[in-house]
């Protein structure tokens, strides 16, 4: 791939090949409007890592091919290189987790890291709707 314009053109071809309108793309990916996708795919706006990932997700591109698309973006748009590396490493981590058969890291660790205690069914306070809560 030689330029960002070529990348945008190829993304638009893939979208059309998948049979997706710009509105379908916006519905499937979430977060961006069909106007934004149209501007990016026409070359009026730059292709960013977030836009690229949204298009790849909407077109249901497998993780290996997604990494190649991300690498192509990093080569034609060096400003996005750091974001590209972040996405590639997160895809790799998810792939390794799936292969090992381990569940993905959940929000529990994030809650501990942020100083919050995770709430589970044994620690949860009774709701106001329960009879025991009304008695106290």
Coordinates of C-alpha atoms in Angstrom, one line a residue:
X1 CA 0.0 0.0 0.0
X2 CA 1.4 3.3 -1.0
X3 CA -0.8 6.0 0.4
X4 CA -3.7 6.7 2.8
X5 CA -6.0 7.4 -0.2
X6 CA -5.3 3.9 -1.5
X7 CA -6.0 2.4 2.0
X8 CA -9.3 4.3 2.1
X9 CA -10.2 3.1 -1.4
X10 CA -9.5 -0.5 -0.5
X11 CA -11.6 -0.2 2.7
X12 CA -14.5 1.1 0.6
X13 CA -14.1 -1.8 -1.8
X14 CA -14.2 -4.2 1.1
X15 CA -17.3 -2.5 2.5
X16 CA -19.1 -2.8 -0.8
X17 CA -17.9 -6.4 -1.3
X18 CA -19.5 -7.2 2.1
X19 CA -22.7 -5.6 0.9
X20 CA -22.8 -2.9 3.5
X21 CA -24.1 0.6 3.0
X22 CA -22.6 3.4 5.0
X23 CA -25.6 3.3 7.3
X24 CA -25.1 -0.5 7.8
X25 CA -21.4 0.2 8.6
X26 CA -22.4 2.8 11.2
X27 CA -25.0 0.4 12.8
X28 CA -22.6 -2.5 13.0
X29 CA -19.7 -0.7 14.3
X30 CA -21.2 1.9 16.7
X31 CA -19.6 5.1 17.6
X32 CA -19.3 6.8 14.2
X33 CA -22.0 8.1 11.9
X34 CA -22.5 7.2 8.3
X35 CA -21.3 10.7 7.4
X36 CA -18.0 10.1 9.1
X37 CA -17.5 6.8 7.4
X38 CA -18.4 8.4 4.0
X39 CA -15.9 11.2 4.5
X40 CA -13.1 8.8 5.5
X41 CA -13.8 6.4 2.6
X42 CA -14.0 9.2 0.1
X43 CA -10.6 10.6 1.4
X44 CA -12.0 13.8 2.8
X45 CA -11.0 12.8 6.3
X46 CA -7.9 10.9 7.5
X47 CA -8.1 7.2 8.3
X48 CA -7.6 6.7 12.0
X49 CA -7.0 3.6 13.9
X50 CA -10.4 3.8 15.5
X51 CA -12.2 4.2 12.2
X52 CA -10.2 1.4 10.6
X53 CA -11.0 -1.0 13.5
X54 CA -14.7 0.0 13.3
X55 CA -14.8 -0.8 9.6
X56 CA -12.9 -4.1 10.1
X57 CA -15.3 -5.1 12.9
X58 CA -18.4 -4.2 10.8
X59 CA -17.0 -6.3 7.9
X60 CA -16.2 -9.1 10.3
X61 CA -12.5 -9.3 9.4
X62 CA -10.6 -12.0 11.3
X63 CA -7.9 -11.0 13.7
X64 CA -5.0 -12.0 11.5
X65 CA -6.2 -10.0 8.6
X66 CA -7.0 -7.1 10.9
X67 CA -3.4 -7.0 12.1
X68 CA -2.3 -6.7 8.5
X69 CA -4.7 -3.8 7.8
X70 CA -3.5 -2.1 11.0
X71 CA 0.2 -2.6 10.0
X72 CA -0.7 -1.0 6.6
X73 CA -2.2 2.0 8.3
X74 CA 0.9 2.4 10.4
X75 CA 3.1 2.4 7.3
X76 CA 1.0 4.9 5.4
X77 CA 0.2 7.1 8.4
X78 CA 3.1 7.1 10.9
X79 CA 1.1 9.4 13.2
X80 CA -1.1 6.4 14.0
X81 CA 1.8 4.0 14.7
X82 CA 1.4 4.0 18.5
X83 CA -2.4 3.4 18.4
X84 CA -1.8 0.7 15.8
X85 CA 0.7 -1.1 18.1
X86 CA -1.8 -0.9 21.0
X87 CA -4.5 -2.5 19.0
X88 CA -2.2 -5.2 17.6
X89 CA -1.0 -6.1 21.1
X90 CA -4.5 -6.3 22.4
X91 CA -5.5 -8.6 19.5
X92 CA -2.5 -10.8 20.2
X93 CA -3.3 -10.9 24.0
X94 CA -6.9 -11.9 23.2
X95 CA -5.8 -14.6 20.8
X96 CA -3.3 -16.1 23.3
X97 CA -6.0 -16.1 25.9
X98 CA -8.4 -17.9 23.6
X99 CA -5.8 -20.5 22.6
X100 CA -4.8 -21.2 26.2
X101 CA -8.5 -21.6 27.1
X102 CA -8.3 -19.1 29.9
X103 CA -11.1 -16.7 30.5
X104 CA -10.3 -13.1 29.6
X105 CA -9.2 -10.8 32.4
X106 CA -12.4 -9.3 33.9
X107 CA -13.2 -6.0 35.4
X108 CA -12.5 -7.4 38.9
X109 CA -8.8 -6.6 38.6
X110 CA -9.5 -3.1 37.4
X111 CA -11.7 -2.5 40.4
X112 CA -9.0 -3.7 42.8
X113 CA -6.4 -1.6 41.0
X114 CA -8.6 1.5 41.3
X115 CA -9.1 1.0 45.0
X116 CA -12.6 -0.4 44.8
X117 CA -13.7 -3.7 46.3
X118 CA -15.4 -6.0 43.8
X119 CA -19.0 -6.7 44.7
X120 CA -20.3 -10.2 44.4
X121 CA -23.5 -11.9 45.6
X122 CA -22.1 -12.6 49.1
X123 CA -20.9 -9.0 49.7
X124 CA -23.9 -7.2 48.1
X125 CA -26.2 -5.3 50.4
X126 CA -29.8 -6.4 50.4
X127 CA -32.0 -4.4 48.1
X128 CA -34.9 -2.4 49.5
X129 CA -37.3 -4.7 47.9
X130 CA -36.4 -7.7 50.1
X131 CA -38.4 -8.3 53.3
X132 CA -35.2 -8.5 55.4
X133 CA -34.3 -5.0 54.3
X134 CA -37.7 -3.6 55.2
X135 CA -37.5 -5.1 58.8
X136 CA -34.3 -3.1 59.6

